[in-house]
Tab-separated table of C-alpha atoms in Angstrom:
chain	number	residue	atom	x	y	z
A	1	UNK	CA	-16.155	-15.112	-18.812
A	2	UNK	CA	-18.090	-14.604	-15.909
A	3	UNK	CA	-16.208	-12.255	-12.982
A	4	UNK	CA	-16.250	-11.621	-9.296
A	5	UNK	CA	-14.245	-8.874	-7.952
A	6	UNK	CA	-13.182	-8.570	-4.811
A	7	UNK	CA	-11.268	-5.230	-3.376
A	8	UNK	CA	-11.599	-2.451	-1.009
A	9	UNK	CA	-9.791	0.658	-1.380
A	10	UNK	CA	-8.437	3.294	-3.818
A	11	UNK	CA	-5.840	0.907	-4.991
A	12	UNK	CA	-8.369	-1.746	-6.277
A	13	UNK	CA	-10.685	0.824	-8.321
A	14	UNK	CA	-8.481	1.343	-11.410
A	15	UNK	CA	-8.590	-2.833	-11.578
A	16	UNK	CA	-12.387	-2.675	-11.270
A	17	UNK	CA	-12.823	-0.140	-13.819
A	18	UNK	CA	-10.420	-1.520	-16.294
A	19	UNK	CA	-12.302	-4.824	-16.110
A	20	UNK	CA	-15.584	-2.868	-16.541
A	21	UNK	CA	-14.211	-0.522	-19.422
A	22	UNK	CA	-13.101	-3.308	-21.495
A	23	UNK	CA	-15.764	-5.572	-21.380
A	24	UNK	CA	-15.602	-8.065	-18.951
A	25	UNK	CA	-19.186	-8.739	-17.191
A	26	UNK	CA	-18.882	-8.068	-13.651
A	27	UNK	CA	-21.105	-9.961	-11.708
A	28	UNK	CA	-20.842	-8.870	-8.411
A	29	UNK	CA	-18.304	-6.817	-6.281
A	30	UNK	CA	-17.228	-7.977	-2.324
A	31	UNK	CA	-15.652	-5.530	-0.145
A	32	UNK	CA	-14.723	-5.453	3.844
A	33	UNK	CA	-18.112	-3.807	5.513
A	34	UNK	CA	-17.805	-0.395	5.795
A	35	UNK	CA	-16.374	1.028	8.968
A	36	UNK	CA	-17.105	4.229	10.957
A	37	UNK	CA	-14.591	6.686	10.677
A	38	UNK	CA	-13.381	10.811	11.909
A	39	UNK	CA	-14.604	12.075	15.066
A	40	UNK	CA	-18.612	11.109	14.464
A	41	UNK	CA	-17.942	7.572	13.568
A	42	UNK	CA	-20.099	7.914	10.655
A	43	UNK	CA	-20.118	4.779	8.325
A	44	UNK	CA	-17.337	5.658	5.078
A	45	UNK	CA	-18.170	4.131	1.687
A	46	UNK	CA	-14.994	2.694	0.356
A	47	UNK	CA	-13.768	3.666	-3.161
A	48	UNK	CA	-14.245	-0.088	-4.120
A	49	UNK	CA	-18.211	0.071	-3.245
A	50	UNK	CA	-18.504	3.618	-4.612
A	51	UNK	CA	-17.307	2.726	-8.003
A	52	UNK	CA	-19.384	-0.641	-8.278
A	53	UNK	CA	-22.644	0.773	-6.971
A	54	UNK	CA	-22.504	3.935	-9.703
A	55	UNK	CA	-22.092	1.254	-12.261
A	56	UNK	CA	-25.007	-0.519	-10.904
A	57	UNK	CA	-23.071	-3.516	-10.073
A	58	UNK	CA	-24.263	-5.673	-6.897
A	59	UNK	CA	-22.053	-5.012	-4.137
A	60	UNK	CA	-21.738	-8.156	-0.757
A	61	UNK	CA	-19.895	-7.085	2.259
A	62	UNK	CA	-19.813	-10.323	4.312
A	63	UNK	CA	-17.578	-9.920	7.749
A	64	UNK	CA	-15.986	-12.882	6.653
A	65	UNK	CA	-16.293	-14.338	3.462
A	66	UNK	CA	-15.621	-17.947	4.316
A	67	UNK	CA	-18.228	-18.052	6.294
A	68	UNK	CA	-21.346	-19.975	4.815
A	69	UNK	CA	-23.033	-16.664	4.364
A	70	UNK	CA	-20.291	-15.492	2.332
A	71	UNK	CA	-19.590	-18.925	0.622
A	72	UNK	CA	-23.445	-18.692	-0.754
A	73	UNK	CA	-23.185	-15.477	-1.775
A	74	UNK	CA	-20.290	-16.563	-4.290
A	75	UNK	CA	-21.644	-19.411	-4.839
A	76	UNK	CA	-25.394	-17.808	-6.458
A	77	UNK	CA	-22.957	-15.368	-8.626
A	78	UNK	CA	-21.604	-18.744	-10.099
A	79	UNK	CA	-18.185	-17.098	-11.104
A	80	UNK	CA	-16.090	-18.558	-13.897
A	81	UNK	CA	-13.040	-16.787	-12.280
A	82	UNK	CA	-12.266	-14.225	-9.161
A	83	UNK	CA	-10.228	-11.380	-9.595
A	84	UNK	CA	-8.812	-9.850	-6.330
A	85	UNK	CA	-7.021	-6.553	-5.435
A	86	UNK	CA	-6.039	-5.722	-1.924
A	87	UNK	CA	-9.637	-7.205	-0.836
A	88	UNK	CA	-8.076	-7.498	2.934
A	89	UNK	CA	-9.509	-11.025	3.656
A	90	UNK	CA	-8.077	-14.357	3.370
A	91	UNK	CA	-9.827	-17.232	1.361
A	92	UNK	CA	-10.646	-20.684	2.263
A	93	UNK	CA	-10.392	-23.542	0.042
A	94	UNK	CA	-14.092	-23.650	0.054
A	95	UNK	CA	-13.812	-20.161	-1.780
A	96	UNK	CA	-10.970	-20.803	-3.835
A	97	UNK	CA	-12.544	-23.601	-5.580
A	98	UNK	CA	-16.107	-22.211	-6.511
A	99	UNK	CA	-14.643	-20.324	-9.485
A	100	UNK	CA	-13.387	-23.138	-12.394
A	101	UNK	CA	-11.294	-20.555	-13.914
A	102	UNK	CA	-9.478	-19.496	-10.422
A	103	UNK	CA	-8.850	-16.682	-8.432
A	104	UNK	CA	-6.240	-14.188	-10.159
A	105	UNK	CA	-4.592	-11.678	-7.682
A	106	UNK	CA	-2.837	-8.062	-8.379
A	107	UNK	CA	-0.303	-8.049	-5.709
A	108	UNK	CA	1.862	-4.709	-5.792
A	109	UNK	CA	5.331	-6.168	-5.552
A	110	UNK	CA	7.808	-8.286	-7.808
A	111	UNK	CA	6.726	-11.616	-5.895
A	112	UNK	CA	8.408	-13.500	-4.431
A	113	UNK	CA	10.047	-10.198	-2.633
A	114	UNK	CA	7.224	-7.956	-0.605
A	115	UNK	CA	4.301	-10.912	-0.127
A	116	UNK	CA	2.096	-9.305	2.666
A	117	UNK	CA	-0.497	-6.469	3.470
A	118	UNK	CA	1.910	-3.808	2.634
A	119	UNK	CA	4.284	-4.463	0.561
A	120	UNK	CA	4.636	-1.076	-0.696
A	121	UNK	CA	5.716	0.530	2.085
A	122	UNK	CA	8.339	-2.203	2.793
A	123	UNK	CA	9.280	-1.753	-0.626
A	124	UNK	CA	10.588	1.901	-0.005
A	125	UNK	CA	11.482	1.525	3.363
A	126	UNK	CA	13.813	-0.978	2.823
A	127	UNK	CA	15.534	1.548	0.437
A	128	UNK	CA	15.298	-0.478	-2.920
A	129	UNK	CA	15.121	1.181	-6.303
A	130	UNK	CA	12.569	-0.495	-8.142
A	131	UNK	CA	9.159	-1.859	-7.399
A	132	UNK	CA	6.229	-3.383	-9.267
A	133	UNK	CA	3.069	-5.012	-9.994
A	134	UNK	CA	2.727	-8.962	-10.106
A	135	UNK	CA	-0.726	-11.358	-10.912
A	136	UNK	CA	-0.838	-14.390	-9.733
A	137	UNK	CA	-3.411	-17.381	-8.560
A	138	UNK	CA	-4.525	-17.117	-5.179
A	139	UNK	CA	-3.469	-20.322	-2.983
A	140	UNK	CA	-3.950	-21.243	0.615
A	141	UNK	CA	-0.638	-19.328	1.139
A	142	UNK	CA	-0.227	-15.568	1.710
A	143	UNK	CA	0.873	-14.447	-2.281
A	144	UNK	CA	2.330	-18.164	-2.709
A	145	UNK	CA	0.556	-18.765	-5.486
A	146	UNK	CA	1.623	-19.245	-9.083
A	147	UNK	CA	3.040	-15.862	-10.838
A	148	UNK	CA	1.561	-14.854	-13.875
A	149	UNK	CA	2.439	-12.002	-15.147
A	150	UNK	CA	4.866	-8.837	-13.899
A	151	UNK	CA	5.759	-5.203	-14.792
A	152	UNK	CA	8.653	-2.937	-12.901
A	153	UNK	CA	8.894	0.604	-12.482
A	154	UNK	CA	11.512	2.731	-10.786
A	155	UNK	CA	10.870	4.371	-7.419
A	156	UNK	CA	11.390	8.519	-7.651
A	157	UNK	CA	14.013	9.381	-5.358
A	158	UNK	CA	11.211	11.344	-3.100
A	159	UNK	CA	8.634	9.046	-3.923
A	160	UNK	CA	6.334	8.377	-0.929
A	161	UNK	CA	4.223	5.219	-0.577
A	162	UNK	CA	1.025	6.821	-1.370
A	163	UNK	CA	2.502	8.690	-4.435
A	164	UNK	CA	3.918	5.046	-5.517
A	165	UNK	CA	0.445	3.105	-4.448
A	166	UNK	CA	-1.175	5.540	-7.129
A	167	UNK	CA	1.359	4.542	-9.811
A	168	UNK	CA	1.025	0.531	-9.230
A	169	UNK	CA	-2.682	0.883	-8.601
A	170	UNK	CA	-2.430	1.811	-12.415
A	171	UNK	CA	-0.103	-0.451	-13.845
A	172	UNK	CA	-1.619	-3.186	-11.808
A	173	UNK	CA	-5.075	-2.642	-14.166
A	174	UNK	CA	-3.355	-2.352	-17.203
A	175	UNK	CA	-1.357	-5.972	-16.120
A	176	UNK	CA	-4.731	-7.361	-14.974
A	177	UNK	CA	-6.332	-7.188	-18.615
A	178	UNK	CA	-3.011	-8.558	-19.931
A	179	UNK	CA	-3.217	-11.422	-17.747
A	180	UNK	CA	-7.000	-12.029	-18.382
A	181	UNK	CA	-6.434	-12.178	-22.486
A	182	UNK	CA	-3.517	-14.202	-22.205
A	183	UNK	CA	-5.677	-16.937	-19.645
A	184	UNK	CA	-8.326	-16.908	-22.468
A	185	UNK	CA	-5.915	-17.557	-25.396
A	186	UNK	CA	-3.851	-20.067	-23.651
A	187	UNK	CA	-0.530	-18.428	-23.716
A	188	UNK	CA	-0.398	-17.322	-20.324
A	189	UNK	CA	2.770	-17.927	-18.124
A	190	UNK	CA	2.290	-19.648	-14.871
A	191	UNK	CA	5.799	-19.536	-12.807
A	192	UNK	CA	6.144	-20.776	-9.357
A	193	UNK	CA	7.567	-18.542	-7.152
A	194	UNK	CA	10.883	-19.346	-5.728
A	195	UNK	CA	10.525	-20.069	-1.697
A	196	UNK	CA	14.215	-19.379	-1.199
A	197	UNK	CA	13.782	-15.880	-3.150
A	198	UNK	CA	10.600	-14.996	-0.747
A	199	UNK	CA	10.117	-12.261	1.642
A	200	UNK	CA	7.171	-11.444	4.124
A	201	UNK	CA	6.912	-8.566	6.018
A	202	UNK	CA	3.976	-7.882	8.493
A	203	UNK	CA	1.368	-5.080	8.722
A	204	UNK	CA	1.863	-1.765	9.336
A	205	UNK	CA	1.146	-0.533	12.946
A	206	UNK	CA	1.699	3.528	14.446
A	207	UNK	CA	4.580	2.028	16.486
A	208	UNK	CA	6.569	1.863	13.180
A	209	UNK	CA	6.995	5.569	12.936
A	210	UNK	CA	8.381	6.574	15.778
A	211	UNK	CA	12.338	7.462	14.381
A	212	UNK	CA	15.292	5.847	16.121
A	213	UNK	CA	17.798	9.075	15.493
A	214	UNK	CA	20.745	6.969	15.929
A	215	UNK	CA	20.083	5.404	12.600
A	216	UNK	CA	21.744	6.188	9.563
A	217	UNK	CA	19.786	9.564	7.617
A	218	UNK	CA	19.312	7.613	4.467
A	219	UNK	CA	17.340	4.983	6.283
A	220	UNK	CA	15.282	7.058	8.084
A	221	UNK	CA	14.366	9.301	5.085
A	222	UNK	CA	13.261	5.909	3.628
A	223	UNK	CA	11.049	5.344	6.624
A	224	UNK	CA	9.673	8.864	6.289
A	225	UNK	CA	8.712	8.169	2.629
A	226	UNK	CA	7.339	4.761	2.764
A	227	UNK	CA	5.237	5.644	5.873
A	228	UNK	CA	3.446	8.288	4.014
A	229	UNK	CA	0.460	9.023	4.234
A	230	UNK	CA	0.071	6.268	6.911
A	231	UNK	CA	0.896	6.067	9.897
A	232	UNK	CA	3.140	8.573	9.536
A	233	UNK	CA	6.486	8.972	10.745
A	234	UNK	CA	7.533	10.925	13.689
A	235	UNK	CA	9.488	12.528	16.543
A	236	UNK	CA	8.917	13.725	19.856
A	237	UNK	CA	9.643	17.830	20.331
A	238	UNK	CA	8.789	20.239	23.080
A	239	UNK	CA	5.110	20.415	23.322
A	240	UNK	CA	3.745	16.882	21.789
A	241	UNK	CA	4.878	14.932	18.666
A	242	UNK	CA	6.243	16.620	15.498
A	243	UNK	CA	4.913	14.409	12.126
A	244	UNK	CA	7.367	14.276	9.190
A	245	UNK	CA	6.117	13.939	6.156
A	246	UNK	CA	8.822	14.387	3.992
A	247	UNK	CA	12.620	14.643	4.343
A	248	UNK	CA	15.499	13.993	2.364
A	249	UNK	CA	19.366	12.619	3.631
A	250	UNK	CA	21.814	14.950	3.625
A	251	UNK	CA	25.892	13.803	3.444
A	252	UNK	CA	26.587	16.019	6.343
A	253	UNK	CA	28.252	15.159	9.736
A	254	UNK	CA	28.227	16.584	13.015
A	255	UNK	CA	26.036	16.512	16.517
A	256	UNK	CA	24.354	13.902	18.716
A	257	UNK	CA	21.713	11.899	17.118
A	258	UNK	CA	17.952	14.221	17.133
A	259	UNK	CA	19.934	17.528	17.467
A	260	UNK	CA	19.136	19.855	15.711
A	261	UNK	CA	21.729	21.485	13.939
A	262	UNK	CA	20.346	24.490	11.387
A	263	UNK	CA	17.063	26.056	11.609
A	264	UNK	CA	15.944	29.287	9.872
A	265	UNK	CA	13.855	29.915	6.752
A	266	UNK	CA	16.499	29.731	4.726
A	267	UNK	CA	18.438	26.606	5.694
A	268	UNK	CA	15.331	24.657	6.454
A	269	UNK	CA	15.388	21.836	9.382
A	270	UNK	CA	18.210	19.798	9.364
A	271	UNK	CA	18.868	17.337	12.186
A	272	UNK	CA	21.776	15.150	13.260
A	273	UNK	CA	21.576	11.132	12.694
A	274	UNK	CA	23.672	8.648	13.625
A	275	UNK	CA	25.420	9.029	9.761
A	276	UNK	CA	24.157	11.667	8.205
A	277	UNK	CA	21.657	14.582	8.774
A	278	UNK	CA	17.897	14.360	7.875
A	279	UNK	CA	16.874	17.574	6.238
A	280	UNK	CA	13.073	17.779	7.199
A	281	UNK	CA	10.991	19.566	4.311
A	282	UNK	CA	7.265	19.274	5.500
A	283	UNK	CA	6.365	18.769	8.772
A	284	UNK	CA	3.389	19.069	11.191
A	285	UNK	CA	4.059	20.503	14.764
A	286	UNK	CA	2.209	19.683	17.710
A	287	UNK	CA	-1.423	20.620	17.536
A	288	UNK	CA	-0.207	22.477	14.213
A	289	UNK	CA	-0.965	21.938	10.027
A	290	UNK	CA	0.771	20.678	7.786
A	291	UNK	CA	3.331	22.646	5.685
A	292	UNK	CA	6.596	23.256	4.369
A	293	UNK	CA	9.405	23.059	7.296
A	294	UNK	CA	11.148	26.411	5.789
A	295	UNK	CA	7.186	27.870	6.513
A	296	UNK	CA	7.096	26.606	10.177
A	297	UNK	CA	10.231	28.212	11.193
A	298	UNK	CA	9.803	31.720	9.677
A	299	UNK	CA	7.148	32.044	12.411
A	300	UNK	CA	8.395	29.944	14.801
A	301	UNK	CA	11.933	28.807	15.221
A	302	UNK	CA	13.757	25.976	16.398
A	303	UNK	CA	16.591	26.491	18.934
A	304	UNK	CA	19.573	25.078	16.870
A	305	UNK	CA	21.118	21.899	19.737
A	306	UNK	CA	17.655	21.236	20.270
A	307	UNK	CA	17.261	17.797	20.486
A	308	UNK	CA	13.845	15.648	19.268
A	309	UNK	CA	12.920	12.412	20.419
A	310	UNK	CA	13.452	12.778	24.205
């Protein structure tokens, strides 16, 4: 069985080299071009690319793969089947039909909840307990397609998106190879999804983190975790934006939403929601690094009935 895999980042690799380590000839690898990035713009290799090219396996990076120059490309790799992982580019019908074995996707959700670019992060900020990792064939839709196979795992309590991303990344691999041995021996599952069941949420954006302090402290905890390590959720304070990177919800009353109601090195960071309190435990002041909240304020405390986000 002849495969093209298509993925970008560090959730994709443990798929690639699960495919690679048991066997499967890989006979190409796409991935979206590489992009400048940090202050010199300097083109990054993805972790995708990085993996295939130390392999030795030919790596395409059309701008668009439906385009004809990305349609022949796929086309002189004659694929019996596709395998995708968080590639980041939709494909035509033109695509989806060069491969006579299909296009099987690892989606990080239990479809038909979380279809989208980030369903992680939904996942957790939505507050539910358990996520997962479901493959599928790739239709026209976004993660319509047929469900093949799925696996759940529980969410930690303090687990943050990238933590979880790591964990499915994994368990998506290990799924993938399932899926692949049951397609060749016939006794794969193929489900449709249930529309009425289904759930999209859109891409993630830096708006998103800004915290609404009149919401409840267990929902913005959730939006602290599941926007980590990007965007980022924060807060405005005196001097610039403070960046929260971890907090936990506290059963606590008392104060107007954003003020802050203990702050020492013993007692931490704990500020008033609008049910609740939101005890911060790593933060990142303005112009500042990132550490432990209880560190920040043995040097530099905050004025308890301070009051963030104005």
């Amino acid at each position: 069985m002849r495969i093209v895999f298509m993925g970008t980042p560090e959730f994709a690799v443990p798929s690639l080299k699960a495919l690679i380590e048991s066997g499967y000839p890989v006979a190409g690898v796409f991935c979206q071009p590489d992009r400048p990035v940090g202050r010199g713009k300097k083109l990054a290799v993805g972790p995708v690319k990085a993996l295939a090219l130390e392999r030795g396996i030919p790596v395409f990076q059309p701008e668009r793969i439906k385009r004809p120059e990305g349609v022949k490309m796929l086309l002189d790799l004659a694929p019996d089947l596709v395998v995708t992982a968080a590639f980041g580019q939709i494909l035509s019908r033109e695509i989806l039909d060069i491969p006579p074995m299909g296009t099987v996707n690892v989606h990080a959700s239990l479809l038909p909840r979380h279809r989208g670019a980030a369903p992680i992060n939904w996942c957790i900020m939505m507050g539910e307990k358990v996520s997962g990792v479901t493959t599928m064939y790739t239709d026209l839709g976004l993660d319509t397609g047929d469900m093949l196979l799925k696996r759940e795992t529980p969410i930690g309590e303090m687990e943050t998106a990238g933590e979880l991303s790591g964990r499915l990344s994994r368990l998506g691999a290990e799924l993938l190879i399932e899926t692949l041995q049951k397609i060749q021996d016939g006794t794969c599952p193929r489900t449709p999804q249930d529309q009425e069941s289904a759930s999209y949420e859109g891409m993630l954006s830096k708006e998103l983190g800004k915290i609404n302090w009149s919401r409840p402290a267990r929902e913005i905890a959730c939006q602290v975790r599941g926007l980590n390590p990007w965007p980022g959720a924060y807060t405005a304070m005196a001097g610039g934006v403070l960046k929260i990177w971890l907090a936990r919800a506290l059963d606590k009353q008392g104060g107007a939403p954003g003020e802050v109601m203990a702050t020492s090195g013993k007692e931490g960071l704990i500020v008033a929601c609008g049910q609740g309190c939101l005890e911060i435990l790593e933060m990142q002041a303005p112009n500042g690094k990132r550490m432990s909240a209880k560190a920040y304020l043995l040097g530099k405390p905050v004025p308890v009935g301070t009051v963030l986000g104005e």
